[in-house]
């Protein structure tokens, strides 16, 4: 087994630092993407509730207009 030179050790250390930085950047992007997805999901749920409410209101309106009081 051969010994590593100081230059080889420095290269491995640089590579490790670069990989750690890349990993940190990716983790940050994952956290941001997760927040964006959760926000979008919340907006979708809110819009679905509004659609249900509007359908209910339209149903009541149509029922009242189809049976006018005289």
mmCIF file with all atom_site columns, N, CA, C and O in Angstrom, residues 20-57:
data_model
loop_
_atom_site.group_PDB
_atom_site.id
_atom_site.type_symbol
_atom_site.label_atom_id
_atom_site.label_alt_id
_atom_site.label_comp_id
_atom_site.label_asym_id
_atom_site.label_entity_id
_atom_site.label_seq_id
_atom_site.pdbx_PDB_ins_code
_atom_site.Cartn_x
_atom_site.Cartn_y
_atom_site.Cartn_z
_atom_site.occupancy
_atom_site.B_iso_or_equiv
_atom_site.pdbx_formal_charge
_atom_site.auth_seq_id
_atom_site.auth_comp_id
_atom_site.auth_asym_id
_atom_site.auth_atom_id
_atom_site.pdbx_PDB_model_num
ATOM 1   N N  . UNK A 1 20 ? -19.439 18.657 0.221  1.00 0.00 ? 20 UNK A N  1
ATOM 2   C CA . UNK A 1 20 ? -20.247 19.124 1.347  1.00 0.00 ? 20 UNK A CA 1
ATOM 3   C C  . UNK A 1 20 ? -21.004 20.395 0.992  1.00 0.00 ? 20 UNK A C  1
ATOM 4   O O  . UNK A 1 20 ? -22.189 20.543 1.335  1.00 0.00 ? 20 UNK A O  1
ATOM 5   N N  . UNK A 1 21 ? -20.348 21.308 0.280  1.00 0.00 ? 21 UNK A N  1
ATOM 6   C CA . UNK A 1 21 ? -21.024 22.542 -0.137 1.00 0.00 ? 21 UNK A CA 1
ATOM 7   C C  . UNK A 1 21 ? -22.158 22.233 -1.105 1.00 0.00 ? 21 UNK A C  1
ATOM 8   O O  . UNK A 1 21 ? -23.258 22.780 -0.991 1.00 0.00 ? 21 UNK A O  1
ATOM 9   N N  . UNK A 1 22 ? -21.910 21.336 -2.056 1.00 0.00 ? 22 UNK A N  1
ATOM 10  C CA . UNK A 1 22 ? -22.950 20.958 -3.016 1.00 0.00 ? 22 UNK A CA 1
ATOM 11  C C  . UNK A 1 22 ? -24.115 20.308 -2.287 1.00 0.00 ? 22 UNK A C  1
ATOM 12  O O  . UNK A 1 22 ? -25.289 20.579 -2.596 1.00 0.00 ? 22 UNK A O  1
ATOM 13  N N  . UNK A 1 23 ? -23.829 19.486 -1.305 1.00 0.00 ? 23 UNK A N  1
ATOM 14  C CA . UNK A 1 23 ? -24.872 18.833 -0.514 1.00 0.00 ? 23 UNK A CA 1
ATOM 15  C C  . UNK A 1 23 ? -25.699 19.859 0.253  1.00 0.00 ? 23 UNK A C  1
ATOM 16  O O  . UNK A 1 23 ? -26.935 19.776 0.292  1.00 0.00 ? 23 UNK A O  1
ATOM 17  N N  . UNK A 1 24 ? -25.051 20.845 0.844  1.00 0.00 ? 24 UNK A N  1
ATOM 18  C CA . UNK A 1 24 ? -25.759 21.891 1.576  1.00 0.00 ? 24 UNK A CA 1
ATOM 19  C C  . UNK A 1 24 ? -26.665 22.700 0.644  1.00 0.00 ? 24 UNK A C  1
ATOM 20  O O  . UNK A 1 24 ? -27.804 23.018 0.990  1.00 0.00 ? 24 UNK A O  1
ATOM 21  N N  . UNK A 1 25 ? -26.152 23.005 -0.547 1.00 0.00 ? 25 UNK A N  1
ATOM 22  C CA . UNK A 1 25 ? -26.960 23.744 -1.522 1.00 0.00 ? 25 UNK A CA 1
ATOM 23  C C  . UNK A 1 25 ? -28.189 22.941 -1.930 1.00 0.00 ? 25 UNK A C  1
ATOM 24  O O  . UNK A 1 25 ? -29.297 23.480 -2.024 1.00 0.00 ? 25 UNK A O  1
ATOM 25  N N  . UNK A 1 26 ? -27.981 21.653 -2.177 1.00 0.00 ? 26 UNK A N  1
ATOM 26  C CA . UNK A 1 26 ? -29.119 20.802 -2.568 1.00 0.00 ? 26 UNK A CA 1
ATOM 27  C C  . UNK A 1 26 ? -30.127 20.682 -1.439 1.00 0.00 ? 26 UNK A C  1
ATOM 28  O O  . UNK A 1 26 ? -31.345 20.716 -1.679 1.00 0.00 ? 26 UNK A O  1
ATOM 29  N N  . UNK A 1 27 ? -29.646 20.555 -0.213 1.00 0.00 ? 27 UNK A N  1
ATOM 30  C CA . UNK A 1 27 ? -30.565 20.490 0.931  1.00 0.00 ? 27 UNK A CA 1
ATOM 31  C C  . UNK A 1 27 ? -31.384 21.771 1.042  1.00 0.00 ? 27 UNK A C  1
ATOM 32  O O  . UNK A 1 27 ? -32.590 21.727 1.306  1.00 0.00 ? 27 UNK A O  1
ATOM 33  N N  . UNK A 1 28 ? -30.749 22.912 0.819  1.00 0.00 ? 28 UNK A N  1
ATOM 34  C CA . UNK A 1 28 ? -31.465 24.189 0.864  1.00 0.00 ? 28 UNK A CA 1
ATOM 35  C C  . UNK A 1 28 ? -32.530 24.246 -0.221 1.00 0.00 ? 28 UNK A C  1
ATOM 36  O O  . UNK A 1 28 ? -33.651 24.705 0.014  1.00 0.00 ? 28 UNK A O  1
ATOM 37  N N  . UNK A 1 29 ? -32.180 23.782 -1.406 1.00 0.00 ? 29 UNK A N  1
ATOM 38  C CA . UNK A 1 29 ? -33.145 23.777 -2.505 1.00 0.00 ? 29 UNK A CA 1
ATOM 39  C C  . UNK A 1 29 ? -34.313 22.837 -2.215 1.00 0.00 ? 29 UNK A C  1
ATOM 40  O O  . UNK A 1 29 ? -35.469 23.138 -2.544 1.00 0.00 ? 29 UNK A O  1
ATOM 41  N N  . UNK A 1 30 ? -34.033 21.709 -1.608 1.00 0.00 ? 30 UNK A N  1
ATOM 42  C CA . UNK A 1 30 ? -35.092 20.756 -1.249 1.00 0.00 ? 30 UNK A CA 1
ATOM 43  C C  . UNK A 1 30 ? -36.038 21.387 -0.236 1.00 0.00 ? 30 UNK A C  1
ATOM 44  O O  . UNK A 1 30 ? -37.263 21.266 -0.345 1.00 0.00 ? 30 UNK A O  1
ATOM 45  N N  . UNK A 1 31 ? -35.493 22.063 0.759  1.00 0.00 ? 31 UNK A N  1
ATOM 46  C CA . UNK A 1 31 ? -36.323 22.721 1.776  1.00 0.00 ? 31 UNK A CA 1
ATOM 47  C C  . UNK A 1 31 ? -37.203 23.788 1.129  1.00 0.00 ? 31 UNK A C  1
ATOM 48  O O  . UNK A 1 31 ? -38.406 23.884 1.410  1.00 0.00 ? 31 UNK A O  1
ATOM 49  N N  . UNK A 1 32 ? -36.624 24.583 0.222  1.00 0.00 ? 32 UNK A N  1
ATOM 50  C CA . UNK A 1 32 ? -37.394 25.620 -0.463 1.00 0.00 ? 32 UNK A CA 1
ATOM 51  C C  . UNK A 1 32 ? -38.482 25.001 -1.334 1.00 0.00 ? 32 UNK A C  1
ATOM 52  O O  . UNK A 1 32 ? -39.626 25.483 -1.362 1.00 0.00 ? 32 UNK A O  1
ATOM 53  N N  . UNK A 1 33 ? -38.159 23.939 -2.043 1.00 0.00 ? 33 UNK A N  1
ATOM 54  C CA . UNK A 1 33 ? -39.138 23.276 -2.904 1.00 0.00 ? 33 UNK A CA 1
ATOM 55  C C  . UNK A 1 33 ? -40.267 22.671 -2.067 1.00 0.00 ? 33 UNK A C  1
ATOM 56  O O  . UNK A 1 33 ? -41.435 22.757 -2.442 1.00 0.00 ? 33 UNK A O  1
ATOM 57  N N  . UNK A 1 34 ? -39.929 22.092 -0.936 1.00 0.00 ? 34 UNK A N  1
ATOM 58  C CA . UNK A 1 34 ? -40.941 21.520 -0.050 1.00 0.00 ? 34 UNK A CA 1
ATOM 59  C C  . UNK A 1 34 ? -41.900 22.605 0.437  1.00 0.00 ? 34 UNK A C  1
ATOM 60  O O  . UNK A 1 34 ? -43.119 22.402 0.448  1.00 0.00 ? 34 UNK A O  1
ATOM 61  N N  . UNK A 1 35 ? -41.367 23.747 0.803  1.00 0.00 ? 35 UNK A N  1
ATOM 62  C CA . UNK A 1 35 ? -42.216 24.858 1.249  1.00 0.00 ? 35 UNK A CA 1
ATOM 63  C C  . UNK A 1 35 ? -43.120 25.331 0.119  1.00 0.00 ? 35 UNK A C  1
ATOM 64  O O  . UNK A 1 35 ? -44.306 25.616 0.331  1.00 0.00 ? 35 UNK A O  1
ATOM 65  N N  . UNK A 1 36 ? -42.578 25.384 -1.091 1.00 0.00 ? 36 UNK A N  1
ATOM 66  C CA . UNK A 1 36 ? -43.368 25.820 -2.231 1.00 0.00 ? 36 UNK A CA 1
ATOM 67  C C  . UNK A 1 36 ? -44.512 24.831 -2.516 1.00 0.00 ? 36 UNK A C  1
ATOM 68  O O  . UNK A 1 36 ? -45.646 25.228 -2.784 1.00 0.00 ? 36 UNK A O  1
ATOM 69  N N  . UNK A 1 37 ? -44.218 23.546 -2.441 1.00 0.00 ? 37 UNK A N  1
ATOM 70  C CA . UNK A 1 37 ? -45.242 22.522 -2.677 1.00 0.00 ? 37 UNK A CA 1
ATOM 71  C C  . UNK A 1 37 ? -46.326 22.593 -1.603 1.00 0.00 ? 37 UNK A C  1
ATOM 72  O O  . UNK A 1 37 ? -47.526 22.535 -1.914 1.00 0.00 ? 37 UNK A O  1
ATOM 73  N N  . UNK A 1 38 ? -45.923 22.736 -0.347 1.00 0.00 ? 38 UNK A N  1
ATOM 74  C CA . UNK A 1 38 ? -46.910 22.832 0.735  1.00 0.00 ? 38 UNK A CA 1
ATOM 75  C C  . UNK A 1 38 ? -47.788 24.065 0.562  1.00 0.00 ? 38 UNK A C  1
ATOM 76  O O  . UNK A 1 38 ? -48.996 24.016 0.803  1.00 0.00 ? 38 UNK A O  1
ATOM 77  N N  . UNK A 1 39 ? -47.201 25.180 0.143  1.00 0.00 ? 39 UNK A N  1
ATOM 78  C CA . UNK A 1 39 ? -47.958 26.407 -0.098 1.00 0.00 ? 39 UNK A CA 1
ATOM 79  C C  . UNK A 1 39 ? -48.951 26.202 -1.242 1.00 0.00 ? 39 UNK A C  1
ATOM 80  O O  . UNK A 1 39 ? -50.107 26.608 -1.151 1.00 0.00 ? 39 UNK A O  1
ATOM 81  N N  . UNK A 1 40 ? -48.502 25.569 -2.299 1.00 0.00 ? 40 UNK A N  1
ATOM 82  C CA . UNK A 1 40 ? -49.390 25.298 -3.435 1.00 0.00 ? 40 UNK A CA 1
ATOM 83  C C  . UNK A 1 40 ? -50.530 24.370 -3.029 1.00 0.00 ? 40 UNK A C  1
ATOM 84  O O  . UNK A 1 40 ? -51.675 24.572 -3.446 1.00 0.00 ? 40 UNK A O  1
ATOM 85  N N  . UNK A 1 41 ? -50.219 23.359 -2.234 1.00 0.00 ? 41 UNK A N  1
ATOM 86  C CA . UNK A 1 41 ? -51.262 22.451 -1.756 1.00 0.00 ? 41 UNK A CA 1
ATOM 87  C C  . UNK A 1 41 ? -52.307 23.189 -0.931 1.00 0.00 ? 41 UNK A C  1
ATOM 88  O O  . UNK A 1 41 ? -53.510 22.955 -1.076 1.00 0.00 ? 41 UNK A O  1
ATOM 89  N N  . UNK A 1 42 ? -51.859 24.083 -0.079 1.00 0.00 ? 42 UNK A N  1
ATOM 90  C CA . UNK A 1 42 ? -52.785 24.857 0.752  1.00 0.00 ? 42 UNK A CA 1
ATOM 91  C C  . UNK A 1 42 ? -53.672 25.741 -0.123 1.00 0.00 ? 42 UNK A C  1
ATOM 92  O O  . UNK A 1 42 ? -54.893 25.841 0.111  1.00 0.00 ? 42 UNK A O  1
ATOM 93  N N  . UNK A 1 43 ? -53.095 26.359 -1.130 1.00 0.00 ? 43 UNK A N  1
ATOM 94  C CA . UNK A 1 43 ? -53.878 27.188 -2.048 1.00 0.00 ? 43 UNK A CA 1
ATOM 95  C C  . UNK A 1 43 ? -54.901 26.346 -2.797 1.00 0.00 ? 43 UNK A C  1
ATOM 96  O O  . UNK A 1 43 ? -56.051 26.766 -2.977 1.00 0.00 ? 43 UNK A O  1
ATOM 97  N N  . UNK A 1 44 ? -54.502 25.157 -3.228 1.00 0.00 ? 44 UNK A N  1
ATOM 98  C CA . UNK A 1 44 ? -55.422 24.273 -3.936 1.00 0.00 ? 44 UNK A CA 1
ATOM 99  C C  . UNK A 1 44 ? -56.589 23.865 -3.045 1.00 0.00 ? 44 UNK A C  1
ATOM 100 O O  . UNK A 1 44 ? -57.740 23.834 -3.493 1.00 0.00 ? 44 UNK A O  1
ATOM 101 N N  . UNK A 1 45 ? -56.307 23.539 -1.784 1.00 0.00 ? 45 UNK A N  1
ATOM 102 C CA . UNK A 1 45 ? -57.389 23.170 -0.860 1.00 0.00 ? 45 UNK A CA 1
ATOM 103 C C  . UNK A 1 45 ? -58.352 24.336 -0.664 1.00 0.00 ? 45 UNK A C  1
ATOM 104 O O  . UNK A 1 45 ? -59.571 24.158 -0.643 1.00 0.00 ? 45 UNK A O  1
ATOM 105 N N  . UNK A 1 46 ? -57.797 25.542 -0.540 1.00 0.00 ? 46 UNK A N  1
ATOM 106 C CA . UNK A 1 46 ? -58.640 26.725 -0.368 1.00 0.00 ? 46 UNK A CA 1
ATOM 107 C C  . UNK A 1 46 ? -59.521 26.935 -1.598 1.00 0.00 ? 46 UNK A C  1
ATOM 108 O O  . UNK A 1 46 ? -60.713 27.203 -1.476 1.00 0.00 ? 46 UNK A O  1
ATOM 109 N N  . UNK A 1 47 ? -58.947 26.804 -2.775 1.00 0.00 ? 47 UNK A N  1
ATOM 110 C CA . UNK A 1 47 ? -59.725 26.977 -3.999 1.00 0.00 ? 47 UNK A CA 1
ATOM 111 C C  . UNK A 1 47 ? -60.789 25.887 -4.142 1.00 0.00 ? 47 UNK A C  1
ATOM 112 O O  . UNK A 1 47 ? -61.912 26.161 -4.591 1.00 0.00 ? 47 UNK A O  1
ATOM 113 N N  . UNK A 1 48 ? -60.482 24.668 -3.740 1.00 0.00 ? 48 UNK A N  1
ATOM 114 C CA . UNK A 1 48 ? -61.474 23.593 -3.782 1.00 0.00 ? 48 UNK A CA 1
ATOM 115 C C  . UNK A 1 48 ? -62.644 23.898 -2.857 1.00 0.00 ? 48 UNK A C  1
ATOM 116 O O  . UNK A 1 48 ? -63.809 23.680 -3.215 1.00 0.00 ? 48 UNK A O  1
ATOM 117 N N  . UNK A 1 49 ? -62.360 24.426 -1.662 1.00 0.00 ? 49 UNK A N  1
ATOM 118 C CA . UNK A 1 49 ? -63.436 24.806 -0.742 1.00 0.00 ? 49 UNK A CA 1
ATOM 119 C C  . UNK A 1 49 ? -64.292 25.913 -1.342 1.00 0.00 ? 49 UNK A C  1
ATOM 120 O O  . UNK A 1 49 ? -65.523 25.891 -1.252 1.00 0.00 ? 49 UNK A O  1
ATOM 121 N N  . UNK A 1 50 ? -63.648 26.886 -1.991 1.00 0.00 ? 50 UNK A N  1
ATOM 122 C CA . UNK A 1 50 ? -64.399 27.985 -2.612 1.00 0.00 ? 50 UNK A CA 1
ATOM 123 C C  . UNK A 1 50 ? -65.282 27.477 -3.747 1.00 0.00 ? 50 UNK A C  1
ATOM 124 O O  . UNK A 1 50 ? -66.422 27.928 -3.904 1.00 0.00 ? 50 UNK A O  1
ATOM 125 N N  . UNK A 1 51 ? -64.792 26.520 -4.519 1.00 0.00 ? 51 UNK A N  1
ATOM 126 C CA . UNK A 1 51 ? -65.594 25.944 -5.599 1.00 0.00 ? 51 UNK A CA 1
ATOM 127 C C  . UNK A 1 51 ? -66.814 25.235 -5.028 1.00 0.00 ? 51 UNK A C  1
ATOM 128 O O  . UNK A 1 51 ? -67.938 25.392 -5.540 1.00 0.00 ? 51 UNK A O  1
ATOM 129 N N  . UNK A 1 52 ? -66.609 24.475 -3.971 1.00 0.00 ? 52 UNK A N  1
ATOM 130 C CA . UNK A 1 52 ? -67.737 23.775 -3.326 1.00 0.00 ? 52 UNK A CA 1
ATOM 131 C C  . UNK A 1 52 ? -68.762 24.784 -2.823 1.00 0.00 ? 52 UNK A C  1
ATOM 132 O O  . UNK A 1 52 ? -69.975 24.609 -3.015 1.00 0.00 ? 52 UNK A O  1
ATOM 133 N N  . UNK A 1 53 ? -68.298 25.846 -2.185 1.00 0.00 ? 53 UNK A N  1
ATOM 134 C CA . UNK A 1 53 ? -69.209 26.872 -1.680 1.00 0.00 ? 53 UNK A CA 1
ATOM 135 C C  . UNK A 1 53 ? -69.973 27.541 -2.821 1.00 0.00 ? 53 UNK A C  1
ATOM 136 O O  . UNK A 1 53 ? -71.182 27.770 -2.726 1.00 0.00 ? 53 UNK A O  1
ATOM 137 N N  . UNK A 1 54 ? -69.273 27.847 -3.907 1.00 0.00 ? 54 UNK A N  1
ATOM 138 C CA . UNK A 1 54 ? -69.936 28.473 -5.054 1.00 0.00 ? 54 UNK A CA 1
ATOM 139 C C  . UNK A 1 54 ? -70.964 27.543 -5.683 1.00 0.00 ? 54 UNK A C  1
ATOM 140 O O  . UNK A 1 54 ? -72.060 27.979 -6.067 1.00 0.00 ? 54 UNK A O  1
ATOM 141 N N  . UNK A 1 55 ? -70.633 26.251 -5.790 1.00 0.00 ? 55 UNK A N  1
ATOM 142 C CA . UNK A 1 55 ? -71.602 25.292 -6.322 1.00 0.00 ? 55 UNK A CA 1
ATOM 143 C C  . UNK A 1 55 ? -72.848 25.242 -5.445 1.00 0.00 ? 55 UNK A C  1
ATOM 144 O O  . UNK A 1 55 ? -73.972 25.178 -5.943 1.00 0.00 ? 55 UNK A O  1
ATOM 145 N N  . UNK A 1 56 ? -72.661 25.285 -4.146 1.00 0.00 ? 56 UNK A N  1
ATOM 146 C CA . UNK A 1 56 ? -73.782 25.268 -3.207 1.00 0.00 ? 56 UNK A CA 1
ATOM 147 C C  . UNK A 1 56 ? -74.646 26.516 -3.397 1.00 0.00 ? 56 UNK A C  1
ATOM 148 O O  . UNK A 1 56 ? -75.873 26.437 -3.496 1.00 0.00 ? 56 UNK A O  1
ATOM 149 N N  . UNK A 1 57 ? -74.010 27.671 -3.488 1.00 0.00 ? 57 UNK A N  1
ATOM 150 C CA . UNK A 1 57 ? -74.727 28.942 -3.664 1.00 0.00 ? 57 UNK A CA 1
ATOM 151 C C  . UNK A 1 57 ? -75.470 28.945 -5.001 1.00 0.00 ? 57 UNK A C  1
ATOM 152 O O  . UNK A 1 57 ? -76.635 29.361 -5.079 1.00 0.00 ? 57 UNK A O  1
#
